[in-house]
Coordinates of C-alpha atoms in Angstrom, one line a residue:
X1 CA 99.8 92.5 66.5
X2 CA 98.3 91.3 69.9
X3 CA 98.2 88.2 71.1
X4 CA 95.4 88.2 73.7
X5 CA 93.8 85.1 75.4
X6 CA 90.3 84.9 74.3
X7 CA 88.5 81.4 75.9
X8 CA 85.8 80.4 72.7
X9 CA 83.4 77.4 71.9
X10 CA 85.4 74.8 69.8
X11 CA 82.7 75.0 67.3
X12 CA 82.3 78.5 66.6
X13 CA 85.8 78.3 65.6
X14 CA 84.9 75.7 63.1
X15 CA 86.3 72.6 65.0
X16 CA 83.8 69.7 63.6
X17 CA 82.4 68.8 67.3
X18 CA 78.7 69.3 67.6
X19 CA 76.3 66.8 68.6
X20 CA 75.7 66.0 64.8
X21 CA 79.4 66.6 63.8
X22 CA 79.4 69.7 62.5
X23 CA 80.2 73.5 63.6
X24 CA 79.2 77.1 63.6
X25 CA 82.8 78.8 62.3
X26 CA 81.9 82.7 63.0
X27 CA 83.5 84.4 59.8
X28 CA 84.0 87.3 62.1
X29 CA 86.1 85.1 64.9
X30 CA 88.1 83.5 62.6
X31 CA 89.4 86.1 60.1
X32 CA 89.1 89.5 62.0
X33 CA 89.4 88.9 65.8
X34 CA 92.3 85.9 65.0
X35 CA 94.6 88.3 64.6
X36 CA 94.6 89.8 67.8
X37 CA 93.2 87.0 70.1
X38 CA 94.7 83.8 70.7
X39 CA 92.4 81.3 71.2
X40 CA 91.4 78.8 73.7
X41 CA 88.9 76.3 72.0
X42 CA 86.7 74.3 74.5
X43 CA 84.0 72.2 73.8
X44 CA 82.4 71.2 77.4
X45 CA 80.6 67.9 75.8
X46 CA 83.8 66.6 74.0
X47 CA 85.6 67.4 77.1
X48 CA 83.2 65.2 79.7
X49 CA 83.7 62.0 77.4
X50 CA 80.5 62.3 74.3
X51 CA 82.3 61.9 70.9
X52 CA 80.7 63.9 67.7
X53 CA 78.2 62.7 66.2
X54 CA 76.5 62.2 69.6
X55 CA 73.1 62.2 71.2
X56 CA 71.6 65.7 71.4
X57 CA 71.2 67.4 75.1
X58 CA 68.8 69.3 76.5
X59 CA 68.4 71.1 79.7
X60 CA 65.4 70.1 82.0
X61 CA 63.9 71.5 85.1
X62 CA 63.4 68.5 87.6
X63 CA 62.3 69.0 91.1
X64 CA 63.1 72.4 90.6
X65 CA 66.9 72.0 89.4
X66 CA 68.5 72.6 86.3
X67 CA 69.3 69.4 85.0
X68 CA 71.4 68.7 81.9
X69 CA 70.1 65.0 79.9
X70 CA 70.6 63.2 76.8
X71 CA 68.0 63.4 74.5
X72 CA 67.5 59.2 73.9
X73 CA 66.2 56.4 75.5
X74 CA 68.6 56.3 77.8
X75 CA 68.1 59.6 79.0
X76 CA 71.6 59.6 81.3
X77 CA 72.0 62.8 83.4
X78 CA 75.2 64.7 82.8
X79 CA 74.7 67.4 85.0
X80 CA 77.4 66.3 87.7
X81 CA 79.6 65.5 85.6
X82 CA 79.5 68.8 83.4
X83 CA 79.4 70.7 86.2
X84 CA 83.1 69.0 88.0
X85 CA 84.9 69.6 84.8
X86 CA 83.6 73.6 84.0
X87 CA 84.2 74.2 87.4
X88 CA 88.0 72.3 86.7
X89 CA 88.3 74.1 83.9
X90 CA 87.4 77.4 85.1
X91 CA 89.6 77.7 87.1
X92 CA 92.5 77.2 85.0
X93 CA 91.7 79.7 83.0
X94 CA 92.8 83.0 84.9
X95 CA 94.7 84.3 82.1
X96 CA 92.1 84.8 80.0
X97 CA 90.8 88.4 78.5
X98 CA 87.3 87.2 77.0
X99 CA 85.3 84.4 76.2
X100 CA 83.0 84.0 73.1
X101 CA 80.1 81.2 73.7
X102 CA 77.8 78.7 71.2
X103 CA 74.5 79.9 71.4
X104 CA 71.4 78.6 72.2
X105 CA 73.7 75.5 73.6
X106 CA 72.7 73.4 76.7
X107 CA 76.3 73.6 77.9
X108 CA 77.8 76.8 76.5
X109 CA 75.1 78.5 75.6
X110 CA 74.6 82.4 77.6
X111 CA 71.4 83.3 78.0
X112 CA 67.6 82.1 76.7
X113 CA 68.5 78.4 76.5
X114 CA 65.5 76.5 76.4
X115 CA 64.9 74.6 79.5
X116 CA 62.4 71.5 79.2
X117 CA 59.6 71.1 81.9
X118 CA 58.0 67.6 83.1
X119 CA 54.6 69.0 81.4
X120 CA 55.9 69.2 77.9
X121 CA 56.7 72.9 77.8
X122 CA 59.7 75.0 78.3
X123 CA 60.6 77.6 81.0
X124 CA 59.9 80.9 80.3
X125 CA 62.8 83.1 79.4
X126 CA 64.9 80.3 79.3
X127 CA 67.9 79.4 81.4
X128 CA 71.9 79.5 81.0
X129 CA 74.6 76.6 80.2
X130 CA 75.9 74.8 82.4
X131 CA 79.9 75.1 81.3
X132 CA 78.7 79.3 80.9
X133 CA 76.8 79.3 84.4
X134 CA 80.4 78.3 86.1
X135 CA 82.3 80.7 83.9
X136 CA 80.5 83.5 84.5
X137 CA 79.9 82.6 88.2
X138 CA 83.6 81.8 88.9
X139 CA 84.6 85.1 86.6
X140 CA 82.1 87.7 87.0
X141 CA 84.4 90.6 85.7
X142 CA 85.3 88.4 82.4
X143 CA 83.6 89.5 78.9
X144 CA 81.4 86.8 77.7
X145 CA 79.5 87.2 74.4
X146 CA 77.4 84.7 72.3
X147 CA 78.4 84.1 68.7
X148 CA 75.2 84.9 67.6
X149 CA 75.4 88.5 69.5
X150 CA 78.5 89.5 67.9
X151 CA 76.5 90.0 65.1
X152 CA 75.1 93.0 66.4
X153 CA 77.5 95.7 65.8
X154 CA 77.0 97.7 69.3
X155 CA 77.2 93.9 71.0
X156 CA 80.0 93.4 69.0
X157 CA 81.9 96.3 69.9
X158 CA 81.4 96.8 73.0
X159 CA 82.3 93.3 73.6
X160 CA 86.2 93.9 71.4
X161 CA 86.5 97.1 73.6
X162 CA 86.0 95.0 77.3
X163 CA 88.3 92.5 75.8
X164 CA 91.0 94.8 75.3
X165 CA 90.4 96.7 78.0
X166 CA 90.7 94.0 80.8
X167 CA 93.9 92.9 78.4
X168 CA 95.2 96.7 79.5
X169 CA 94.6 96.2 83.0
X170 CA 96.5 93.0 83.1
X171 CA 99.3 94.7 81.4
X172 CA 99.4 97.4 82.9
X173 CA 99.6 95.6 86.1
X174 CA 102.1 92.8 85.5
X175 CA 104.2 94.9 88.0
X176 CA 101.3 95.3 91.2
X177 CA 101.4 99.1 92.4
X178 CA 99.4 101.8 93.7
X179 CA 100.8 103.7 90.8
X180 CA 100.5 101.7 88.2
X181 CA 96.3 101.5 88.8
X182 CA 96.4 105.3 89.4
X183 CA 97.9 105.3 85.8
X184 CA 95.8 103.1 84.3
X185 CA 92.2 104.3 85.3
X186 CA 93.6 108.0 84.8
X187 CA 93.9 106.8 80.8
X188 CA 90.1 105.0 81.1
X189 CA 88.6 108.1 82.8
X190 CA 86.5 108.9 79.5
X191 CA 85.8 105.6 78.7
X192 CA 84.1 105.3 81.8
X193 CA 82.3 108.6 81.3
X194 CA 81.1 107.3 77.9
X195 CA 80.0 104.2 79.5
X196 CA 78.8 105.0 82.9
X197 CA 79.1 108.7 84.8
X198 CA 77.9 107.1 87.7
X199 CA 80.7 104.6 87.5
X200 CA 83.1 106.7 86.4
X201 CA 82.6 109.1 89.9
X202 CA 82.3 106.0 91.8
X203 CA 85.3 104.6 90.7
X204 CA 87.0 108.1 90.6
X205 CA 85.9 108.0 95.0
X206 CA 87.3 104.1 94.9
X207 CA 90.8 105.3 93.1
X208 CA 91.0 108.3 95.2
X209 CA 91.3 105.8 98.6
X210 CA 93.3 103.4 97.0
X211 CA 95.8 103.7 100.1
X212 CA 93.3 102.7 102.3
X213 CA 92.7 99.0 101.3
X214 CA 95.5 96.2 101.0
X215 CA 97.2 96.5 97.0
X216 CA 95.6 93.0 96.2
X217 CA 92.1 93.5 97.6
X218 CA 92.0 96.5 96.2
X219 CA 92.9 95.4 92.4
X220 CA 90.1 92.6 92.3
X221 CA 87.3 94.8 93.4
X222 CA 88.4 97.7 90.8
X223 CA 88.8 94.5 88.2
X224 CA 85.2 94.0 88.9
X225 CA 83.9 97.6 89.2
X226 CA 85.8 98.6 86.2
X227 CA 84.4 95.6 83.5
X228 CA 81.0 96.0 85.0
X229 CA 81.1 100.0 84.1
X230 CA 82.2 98.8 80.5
X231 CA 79.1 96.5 79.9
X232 CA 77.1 99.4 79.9
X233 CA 77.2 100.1 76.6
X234 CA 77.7 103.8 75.6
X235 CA 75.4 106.1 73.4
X236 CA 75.2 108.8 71.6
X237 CA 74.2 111.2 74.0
X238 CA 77.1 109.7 76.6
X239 CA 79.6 110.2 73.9
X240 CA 78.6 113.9 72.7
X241 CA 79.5 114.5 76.2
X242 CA 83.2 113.0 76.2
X243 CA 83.6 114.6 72.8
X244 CA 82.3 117.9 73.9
X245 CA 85.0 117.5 76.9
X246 CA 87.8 116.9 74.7
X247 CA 87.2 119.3 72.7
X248 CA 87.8 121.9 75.8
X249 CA 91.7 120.7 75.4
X250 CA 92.0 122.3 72.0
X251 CA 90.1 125.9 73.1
X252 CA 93.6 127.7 72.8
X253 CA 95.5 125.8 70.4
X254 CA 92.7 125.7 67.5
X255 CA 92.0 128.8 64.9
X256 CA 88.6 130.1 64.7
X257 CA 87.7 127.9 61.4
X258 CA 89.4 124.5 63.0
X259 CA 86.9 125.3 66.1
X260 CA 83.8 125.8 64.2
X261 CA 84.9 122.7 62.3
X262 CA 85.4 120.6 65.1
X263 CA 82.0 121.7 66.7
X264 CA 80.3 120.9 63.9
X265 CA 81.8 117.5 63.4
X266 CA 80.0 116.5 67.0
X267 CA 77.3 118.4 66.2
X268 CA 76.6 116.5 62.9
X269 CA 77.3 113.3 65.6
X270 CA 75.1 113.8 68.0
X271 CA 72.3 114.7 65.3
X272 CA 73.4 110.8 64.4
X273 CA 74.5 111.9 60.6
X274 CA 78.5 110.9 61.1
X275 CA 79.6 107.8 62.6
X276 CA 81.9 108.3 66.0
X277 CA 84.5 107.6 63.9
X278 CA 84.5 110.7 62.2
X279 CA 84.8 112.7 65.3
X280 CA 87.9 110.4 66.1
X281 CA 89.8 110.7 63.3
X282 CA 89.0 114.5 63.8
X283 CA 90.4 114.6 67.1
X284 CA 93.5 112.6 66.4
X285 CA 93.9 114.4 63.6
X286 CA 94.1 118.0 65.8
X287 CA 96.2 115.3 68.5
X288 CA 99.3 115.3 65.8
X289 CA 98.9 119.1 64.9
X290 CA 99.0 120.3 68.8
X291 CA 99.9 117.6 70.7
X292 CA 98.2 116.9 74.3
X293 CA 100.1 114.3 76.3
X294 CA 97.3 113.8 78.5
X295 CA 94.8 113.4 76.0
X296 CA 97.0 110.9 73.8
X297 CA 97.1 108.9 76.5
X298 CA 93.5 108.4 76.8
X299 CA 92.3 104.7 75.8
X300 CA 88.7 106.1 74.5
X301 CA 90.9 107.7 71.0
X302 CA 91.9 104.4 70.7
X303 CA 90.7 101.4 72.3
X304 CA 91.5 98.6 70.2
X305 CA 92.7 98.8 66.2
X306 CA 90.9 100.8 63.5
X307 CA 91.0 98.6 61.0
X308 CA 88.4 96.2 62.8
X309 CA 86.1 98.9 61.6
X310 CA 83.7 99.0 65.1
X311 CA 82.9 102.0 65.4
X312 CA 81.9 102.9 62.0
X313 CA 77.8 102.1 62.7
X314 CA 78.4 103.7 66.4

C-alpha cells in the first residue's frame, strides 16, 4: 500500500468546516483513494481566522480585480489576507503528488466560480479561487482536480494516473542523476504516446540532450513538460496505437491462434466493444507466458492499482 501526499479541501474529506458547518465528504476520496494517498486537509477560510458556521463569501470583480468579500453587512474584504496565507501555504507544500479541490468554492474552488459584478450580474465563464489560483500558479506541474470532476470517470482517471505518476518521478529521483531520468521516461515512453505523440517526440528530443543543461534545471522543466503531456487525456484511437505497438513485442513469441486472439482483442477495443482493460489483462497475461523485460517495465501496463477499477469505462 502507498502512501502518497495528496493536498485536498478539508471538507471534501468530510471535516465539518463549511460556511454553514457542514461538508461535502467524496465517497470516492475517502474509501478508495485513502488507501493510497495520505492526505493533507486545508480549508483556506478556517485557516485565515472565520470559524464554521460563518458568513458566506463570494468573489466580486471591483475596479477590475478579483476581490474575495463576505456576504453581510459588513462586507469585509478578505482578499489580502487569503492571498498571504495560500501563497504561505503553498509553498510548504513541495512534497505533495496531487491536490483535490471544493468546487464551485470562492477560495478553493478550480474553475467556473461565480464572480459578482457591481451591476448585479456575474462574469461570464466565471473565475478561479483564490487559495487554487496560488496553487496552481506557484505549482503549475501539480494535478489539481475538483471533487465534483472526479465524478467523471475519464476526469477521474486521468487525474489517479498524474498523481501516481509525478509520485514515480519523485521516487525515482530521490537519488538526482542523468540516469535515473533516462530510466524513468524510458518506462513512461507509451504513456506519453497514449497521451500526447507530440509530447512524447518532444520530450524524447528534450531527454536525448539531457547532458546539455545543468541536472537540476533540467529535472524541473521535464517535471513540467512531462505532467502537462499527461493532462491530455488519452483516447481510444491514441491507445489502439500503443496497443498495436505492443503487440509488435509478441510477433515471434506468440502461436498463430494467440496472435489472431490478441488482434482481435484491440480490434474489438478500438470498435469501443471491450474496455482497455481487457486488452491489459491480455497483454499481461502474454507478459507472464513470454516474458519481455522491457515491456514489464513500462508504467502504461500498470499505472496505478487494478482494483481502483479506472479503466474499466476507458
Amino acid at each position: 500500500m502507498m502512501n502518497i501526499p495528496v493536498g485536498i479541501s478539508a471538507c471534501v474529506l468530510g471535516q465539518q468546516v463549511r460556511f454553514d458547518g457542514g461538508h461535502k465528504r467524496s465517497v470516492f476520496v475517502t474509501d478508495q483513494l485513502s488507501q493510497h494517498f495520505r492526505f493533507h486537509p486545508v480549508c483556506p477560510e478556517m485557516a485565515i481566522g472565520m470559524n464554521a458556521p460563518r458568513p458566506a463569501i463570494r468573489l466580486s470583480e471591483i475596479d477590475g480585480e478579483i476581490r474575495l468579500i463576505t456576504r453581510n453587512k459588513s462586507e469585509l474584504d478578505l482578499t489580502d489576507k487569503m492571498i498571504a496565507f495560500s501563497r504561505q501555504k503553498v509553498a510548504s507544500m513541495s512534497e505533495l503528488c496531487g491536490y483535490i479541490v471544493c468546487a464551485k468554492s470562492p477560495s478553493c474552488g478550480m474553475e467556473r466560480v461565480k464572480v459578482h459584478l457591481a451591476n448585479g450580474q456575474s462574469k461570464e465563464g466565471g473565475g478561479r479561487g483564490l487559495f487554487t489560483e496560488q496553487l496552481m500558479t506557484m505549482m503549475p506541474w501539480l494535478p489539481v482536480e475538483e471533487d465534483g470532476r472526479l465524478n467523471d470517470p475519464v476526469l477521474r482517471e486521468n487525474f489517479v494516473l498524474r498523481v501516481f505518476a509525478l509520485h514515480d518521478l519523485y521516487q525515482s529521483t530521490q537519488t538526482l542523476s542523468r540516469r535515473a531520468l533516462i530510466d524513468f521516461h524510458s518506462r513512461y515512453k507509451y504513456t506519453l504516446m497514449a497521451h500526447s505523440p507530440v509530447a512524447y517526440r518532444a520530450l524524447g528530443q528534450m531527454v536525448a540532450q539531457i547532458h546539455q543543461t545543468a541536472l537540476e534545471d533540467f529535472f524541473i522543466e521535464y517535471r513540467l513538460a512531462f505532467m502537462n503531456a499527461l493532462k491530455q487525456r488519452a483516447n481510444r484511437r491514441s491507445n489502439t496505437n500503443v496497443l498495436q505497438h505492443l503487440q509488435g513485442y509478441f510477433k515471434r513469441a506468440l502461436n498463430a491462434r494467440e496472435k489472431e486472439e490478441l488482434t482481435q482483442v484491440i480490434a474489438e477495443y478500438r470498435q469501443g466493444n471491450l474496455p482497455l482493460l481487457a486488452a491489459l489483462i491480455l497483454f499481461n497475461h502474454y507478459l507472464r507466458a513470454y516474458p519481455n523485460s522491457y515491456l514489464q517495465r513500462q508504467a502504461y501496463l500498470a499505472p496505478y492499482p487494478q482494483h481502483l477499477k479506472l479503466r474499466c469505462p476507458l
